[in-house]
C-alpha positions as a Python dict, from the first residue, in 0.01 Angstrom:
ca = {
    (1, 'M'): (0, 0, 0),
    (2, 'D'): (-288, -204, -97),
    (3, 'K'): (-623, -40, 13),
    (4, 'R'): (-920, -198, 199),
    (5, 'D'): (-1279, -183, 186),
    (6, 'L'): (-1425, 89, 469),
    (7, 'G'): (-1707, -90, 525),
    (8, 'T'): (-1959, -79, 287),
    (9, 'T'): (-1959, 266, 203),
    (10, 'G'): (-1785, 203, -142),
    (11, 'L'): (-1435, 386, -66),
    (12, 'Q'): (-1126, 211, -39),
    (13, 'V'): (-868, 359, 175),
    (14, 'T'): (-495, 283, 253),
    (15, 'P'): (-446, 81, 619),
    (16, 'L'): (-262, 378, 715),
    (17, 'C'): (-485, 665, 773),
    (18, 'V'): (-306, 1054, 889),
    (19, 'G'): (-435, 1207, 1197),
    (20, 'T'): (-393, 1529, 1178),
    (21, 'S'): (-471, 1656, 1587),
    (22, 'P'): (-108, 1742, 1595),
    (23, 'L'): (-150, 2025, 1298),
    (24, 'G'): (-368, 2220, 1530),
    (25, 'N'): (-115, 2301, 1742),
    (26, 'F'): (-131, 2132, 2119),
    (27, 'P'): (201, 2210, 2250),
    (28, 'S'): (73, 2149, 2593),
    (29, 'Q'): (-49, 1718, 2483),
    (30, 'Y'): (234, 1670, 2250),
    (31, 'G'): (545, 1874, 2402),
    (32, 'Y'): (629, 2050, 2022),
    (33, 'E'): (454, 2383, 1801),
    (34, 'V'): (266, 2338, 1484),
    (35, 'G'): (332, 2655, 1288),
    (36, 'E'): (78, 2705, 958),
    (37, 'D'): (360, 2661, 711),
    (38, 'Q'): (447, 2304, 889),
    (39, 'A'): (134, 2178, 889),
    (40, 'V'): (23, 2293, 527),
    (41, 'E'): (370, 2119, 417),
    (42, 'T'): (266, 1836, 578),
    (43, 'V'): (-102, 1758, 405),
    (44, 'L'): (64, 1903, 89),
    (45, 'S'): (276, 1591, 165),
    (46, 'V'): (48, 1395, 212),
    (47, 'L'): (-232, 1478, -108),
    (48, 'G'): (87, 1383, -317),
    (49, 'G'): (185, 1024, -149),
    (50, 'P'): (96, 685, -131),
    (51, 'L'): (-206, 721, 185),
    (52, 'N'): (-568, 837, 38),
    (53, 'F'): (-696, 914, 418),
    (54, 'M'): (-716, 1189, 652),
    (55, 'D'): (-852, 1237, 1004),
    (56, 'T'): (-948, 1532, 1174),
    (57, 'S'): (-1159, 1702, 1353),
    (58, 'N'): (-1376, 2026, 1439),
    (59, 'N'): (-1248, 2064, 1730),
    (60, 'Y'): (-844, 1994, 1677),
    (61, 'G'): (-686, 2330, 1809),
    (62, 'D'): (-1017, 2509, 1825),
    (63, 'G'): (-1097, 2494, 1452),
    (64, 'E'): (-705, 2550, 1309),
    (65, 'S'): (-609, 2188, 1243),
    (66, 'E'): (-910, 2194, 962),
    (67, 'R'): (-870, 2574, 886),
    (68, 'R'): (-456, 2422, 763),
    (69, 'I'): (-605, 2186, 596),
    (70, 'G'): (-802, 2339, 433),
    (71, 'K'): (-533, 2609, 332),
    (72, 'A'): (-374, 2288, 192),
    (73, 'L'): (-658, 2184, -19),
    (74, 'A'): (-655, 2501, -163),
    (75, 'E'): (-293, 2520, -266),
    (76, 'A'): (-348, 2152, -468),
    (77, 'G'): (-637, 2209, -636),
    (78, 'G'): (-914, 1963, -398),
    (79, 'P'): (-852, 1661, -291),
    (80, 'P'): (-702, 1404, -547),
    (81, 'P'): (-879, 1151, -724),
    (82, 'G'): (-994, 860, -455),
    (83, 'F'): (-910, 1033, -143),
    (84, 'V'): (-1085, 1008, 139),
    (85, 'L'): (-1137, 1337, 443),
    (86, 'A'): (-1288, 1199, 754),
    (87, 'T'): (-1405, 1493, 989),
    (88, 'K'): (-1614, 1447, 1296),
    (89, 'V'): (-1902, 1763, 1503),
    (90, 'D'): (-1765, 1852, 1830),
    (91, 'P'): (-1884, 2113, 2078),
    (92, 'A'): (-1781, 2459, 1996),
    (93, 'P'): (-1522, 2601, 2211),
    (94, 'G'): (-1540, 2595, 2595),
    (95, 'S'): (-1933, 2530, 2538),
    (96, 'E'): (-2079, 2148, 2649),
    (97, 'D'): (-2361, 2190, 2385),
    (98, 'F'): (-2380, 1856, 2206),
    (99, 'S'): (-2745, 1905, 2048),
    (100, 'G'): (-2836, 1875, 1748),
    (101, 'E'): (-2851, 2229, 1625),
    (102, 'R'): (-2487, 2229, 1750),
    (103, 'V'): (-2432, 1961, 1547),
    (104, 'R'): (-2534, 2144, 1243),
    (105, 'A'): (-2322, 2442, 1351),
    (106, 'S'): (-2076, 2225, 1377),
    (107, 'V'): (-2052, 2097, 1020),
    (108, 'Q'): (-2081, 2445, 772),
    (109, 'E'): (-1783, 2503, 1065),
    (110, 'S'): (-1558, 2267, 916),
    (111, 'L'): (-1677, 2275, 591),
    (112, 'E'): (-1576, 2638, 517),
    (113, 'R'): (-1261, 2601, 646),
    (114, 'L'): (-1177, 2294, 453),
    (115, 'G'): (-1374, 2476, 128),
    (116, 'L'): (-1553, 2174, 37),
    (117, 'D'): (-1943, 2172, -21),
    (118, 'R'): (-2007, 1849, 137),
    (119, 'L'): (-1784, 1600, 394),
    (120, 'Q'): (-1745, 1259, 328),
    (121, 'L'): (-1722, 1122, 669),
    (122, 'V'): (-1839, 1236, 999),
    (123, 'H'): (-1811, 1105, 1307),
    (124, 'L'): (-1947, 1221, 1598),
    (125, 'H'): (-1671, 1229, 1850),
    (126, 'D'): (-1632, 1142, 2179),
    (127, 'P'): (-1999, 1127, 2286),
    (128, 'E'): (-1967, 1016, 2582),
    (129, 'R'): (-1942, 1350, 2703),
    (130, 'I'): (-2328, 1361, 2700),
    (131, 'S'): (-2584, 1124, 2782),
    (132, 'F'): (-2686, 785, 2536),
    (133, 'E'): (-3055, 940, 2563),
    (134, 'Q'): (-2910, 1343, 2493),
    (135, 'A'): (-2755, 1221, 2189),
    (136, 'T'): (-3009, 977, 2021),
    (137, 'A'): (-3315, 1222, 2141),
    (138, 'P'): (-3572, 1386, 1824),
    (139, 'D'): (-3350, 1675, 1859),
    (140, 'G'): (-2992, 1530, 1989),
    (141, 'A'): (-2662, 1483, 1765),
    (142, 'V'): (-2767, 1139, 1616),
    (143, 'Q'): (-3080, 1264, 1433),
    (144, 'A'): (-2915, 1582, 1313),
    (145, 'L'): (-2641, 1372, 1153),
    (146, 'V'): (-2879, 1174, 989),
    (147, 'D'): (-3116, 1450, 868),
    (148, 'L'): (-2758, 1595, 745),
    (149, 'Q'): (-2659, 1269, 564),
    (150, 'R'): (-3017, 1266, 389),
    (151, 'E'): (-2984, 1679, 318),
    (152, 'G'): (-2636, 1584, 130),
    (153, 'L'): (-2393, 1765, 281),
    (154, 'I'): (-2275, 1458, 496),
    (155, 'E'): (-2235, 1094, 267),
    (156, 'H'): (-2106, 898, 571),
    (157, 'L'): (-2195, 883, 953),
    (158, 'G'): (-1943, 729, 1247),
    (159, 'V'): (-1927, 776, 1606),
    (160, 'A'): (-1556, 809, 1756),
    (161, 'G'): (-1502, 772, 2158),
    (162, 'G'): (-1395, 573, 2447),
    (163, 'P'): (-1565, 378, 2591),
    (164, 'I'): (-1671, 49, 2432),
    (165, 'D'): (-1981, -77, 2587),
    (166, 'L'): (-2098, 303, 2485),
    (167, 'M'): (-1996, 254, 2115),
    (168, 'L'): (-2159, -95, 2087),
    (169, 'R'): (-2439, 112, 2214),
    (170, 'Y'): (-2400, 311, 1898),
    (171, 'L'): (-2297, 91, 1655),
    (172, 'E'): (-2667, -73, 1718),
    (173, 'L'): (-2845, 192, 1634),
    (174, 'D'): (-2753, 105, 1283),
    (175, 'V'): (-2682, 417, 1157),
    (176, 'F'): (-2276, 448, 1139),
    (177, 'A'): (-2035, 297, 861),
    (178, 'A'): (-1746, 382, 1101),
    (179, 'V'): (-1666, 348, 1398),
    (180, 'I'): (-1312, 533, 1608),
    (181, 'S'): (-1149, 346, 1874),
    (182, 'H'): (-862, 493, 2037),
    (183, 'N'): (-620, 281, 2255),
    (184, 'R'): (-797, -21, 2341),
    (185, 'Y'): (-669, -210, 2042),
    (186, 'T'): (-245, -229, 2085),
    (187, 'L'): (11, -425, 2199),
    (188, 'V'): (-92, -259, 2545),
    (189, 'D'): (-456, -301, 2547),
    (190, 'S'): (-687, -521, 2327),
    (191, 'S'): (-988, -405, 2552),
    (192, 'A'): (-1181, -318, 2183),
    (193, 'E'): (-1184, -688, 2026),
    (194, 'P'): (-1578, -746, 2105),
    (195, 'L'): (-1653, -332, 1935),
    (196, 'I'): (-1425, -494, 1654),
    (197, 'A'): (-1553, -864, 1611),
    (198, 'D'): (-1915, -633, 1640),
    (199, 'A'): (-1837, -377, 1382),
    (200, 'A'): (-1709, -660, 1196),
    (201, 'S'): (-1997, -823, 1235),
    (202, 'R'): (-2232, -558, 1107),
    (203, 'G'): (-1988, -460, 800),
    (204, 'V'): (-1921, -146, 981),
    (205, 'A'): (-1544, -5, 955),
    (206, 'F'): (-1351, 13, 1220),
    (207, 'L'): (-1050, 271, 1264),
    (208, 'N'): (-801, 190, 1496),
    (209, 'A'): (-671, 528, 1644),
    (210, 'A'): (-329, 570, 1882),
    (211, 'P'): (-142, 280, 1822),
    (212, 'Y'): (151, 424, 2054),
    (213, 'G'): (-44, 459, 2352),
    (214, 'G'): (82, 833, 2332),
    (215, 'G'): (373, 776, 2258),
    (216, 'M'): (523, 462, 2540),
    (217, 'L'): (487, 236, 2215),
    (218, 'V'): (767, 425, 2030),
    (219, 'R'): (1006, 535, 2320),
    (220, 'G'): (917, 246, 2541),
    (221, 'P'): (853, 285, 2926),
    (222, 'Q'): (1166, 459, 3062),
    (223, 'A'): (1099, 759, 2807),
    (224, 'V'): (717, 794, 2850),
    (225, 'P'): (611, 623, 3164),
    (226, 'N'): (250, 694, 3066),
    (227, 'Y'): (-16, 462, 2880),
    (228, 'C'): (-367, 687, 2749),
    (229, 'Y'): (-168, 984, 2852),
    (230, 'Q'): (-217, 907, 3219),
    (231, 'P'): (65, 725, 3458),
    (232, 'A'): (86, 333, 3310),
    (233, 'S'): (28, 96, 3629),
    (234, 'A'): (417, -118, 3701),
    (235, 'Q'): (230, -392, 3550),
    (236, 'V'): (241, -215, 3218),
    (237, 'I'): (602, -74, 3226),
    (238, 'A'): (721, -445, 3279),
    (239, 'R'): (527, -625, 2967),
    (240, 'V'): (644, -296, 2767),
    (241, 'E'): (994, -370, 2908),
    (242, 'A'): (1026, -695, 2783),
    (243, 'M'): (833, -598, 2498),
    (244, 'Q'): (1082, -363, 2383),
    (245, 'Q'): (1428, -645, 2462),
    (246, 'A'): (1260, -854, 2288),
    (247, 'C'): (1246, -613, 1991),
    (248, 'Q'): (1621, -484, 2036),
    (249, 'R'): (1713, -872, 2024),
    (250, 'H'): (1524, -898, 1630),
    (251, 'E'): (1703, -500, 1558),
    (252, 'V'): (1345, -436, 1507),
    (253, 'P'): (1228, -77, 1650),
    (254, 'L'): (929, -74, 1939),
    (255, 'A'): (737, 156, 1692),
    (256, 'A'): (723, -93, 1410),
    (257, 'A'): (603, -374, 1642),
    (258, 'A'): (286, -127, 1774),
    (259, 'L'): (228, -7, 1441),
    (260, 'Q'): (202, -362, 1277),
    (261, 'F'): (-3, -517, 1574),
    (262, 'S'): (-275, -282, 1399),
    (263, 'L'): (-207, -247, 1035),
    (264, 'R'): (-131, -675, 1051),
    (265, 'D'): (-563, -769, 1190),
    (266, 'E'): (-747, -748, 793),
    (267, 'R'): (-1099, -637, 1076),
    (268, 'V'): (-900, -317, 1105),
    (269, 'A'): (-986, -149, 798),
    (270, 'S'): (-715, 154, 884),
    (271, 'T'): (-507, 306, 1165),
    (272, 'I'): (-470, 687, 1237),
    (273, 'V'): (-145, 776, 1336),
    (274, 'G'): (-94, 1205, 1408),
    (275, 'M'): (148, 1305, 1201),
    (276, 'S'): (270, 1698, 1185),
    (277, 'T'): (608, 1680, 951),
    (278, 'P'): (648, 1584, 585),
    (279, 'Q'): (923, 1310, 748),
    (280, 'R'): (691, 1204, 1012),
    (281, 'V'): (426, 1091, 716),
    (282, 'A'): (798, 875, 550),
    (283, 'Q'): (893, 759, 863),
    (284, 'T'): (553, 604, 937),
    (285, 'T'): (526, 455, 629),
    (286, 'A'): (863, 270, 683),
    (287, 'L'): (761, 154, 1042),
    (288, 'A'): (448, -9, 847),
    (289, 'E'): (726, -192, 596),
    (290, 'H'): (995, -289, 787),
    (291, 'P'): (1021, -706, 860),
    (292, 'I'): (900, -843, 1139),
    (293, 'P'): (1007, -1200, 1187),
    (294, 'E'): (750, -1417, 1284),
    (295, 'E'): (952, -1583, 1609),
    (296, 'L'): (928, -1212, 1716),
    (297, 'W'): (553, -1154, 1655),
    (298, 'S'): (526, -1522, 1930),
    (299, 'Q'): (703, -1280, 2133),
    (300, 'L'): (540, -991, 2140),
    (301, 'L'): (168, -1159, 2089),
    (302, 'E'): (186, -1385, 2434),
    (303, 'L'): (274, -1065, 2642),
    (304, 'A'): (-5, -860, 2441),
    (305, 'A'): (-216, -1132, 2587),
    (306, 'E'): (-205, -997, 2962),
    (307, 'G'): (-388, -665, 2839),
    (308, 'R'): (-672, -836, 2610),
    (309, 'S'): (-896, -679, 2944),
    (310, 'G'): (-729, -360, 2994),
    (311, 'V'): (-636, -507, 3376),
    (312, 'G'): (-402, -319, 3513),
    (313, 'L'): (-348, -25, 3269),
}
């Protein structure tokens, strides 16, 4: 895949990023188990494949995702040249402590699990768990990240969260080089549009996570009636059914259209898709390259336009 600039960081990444939440083994969320051997094999296939960008977090599987990635990195002799690995800081499992002190501890845990001496990109993860004032206090999470960057343990800072208005406030701080939004720039919901525009104006890399909305845009609303892990409205189900039927008429997988909706937008530096098997890596790459005729795009974009405000979800 051709690479895109990761904002103004100087790094270049493939438009498709490997999400590793499933590698932490979340059967309650994903409905299946992921053993350590399978996770390590998946990471090794990524390290030897065409994608150069992987995203993880301190809290995926209480650190199990990072531990498994670290094991694969050790087996591979470290990341390949040009490979970009991002992680996130989180409170300790079962804790609500998201202080500056906890951020420092989170980074140290990630360094140890991954077997690295510094981190390329670290996101403040779901800062909606605390107030903006708490996060930006002198002893808060943001200042701790800035200090860790100054100390050389982190190269670039990012923020990853849900509420668009809150993410816009964090970008106003002018300390973040990247922002992750999830489930808010899809064929169903384009409510991240203001954040995408703001990030582009600041030279901040916009990373789009969960382009399938939790599965509905892969298997269709009859099989998966939830969007973003919540019951979808009748309006959303009707729109996705219409999208699915249009794709079937053109012999295009709904998942290919959902993925390429994000990939075709050059303002999106990379699209994060969770992967838990080597086969899933190959399947996702194939979906990214599946031909989609312009006639179908016209139909899909007309249906997608109804979700620009996120109304009716």
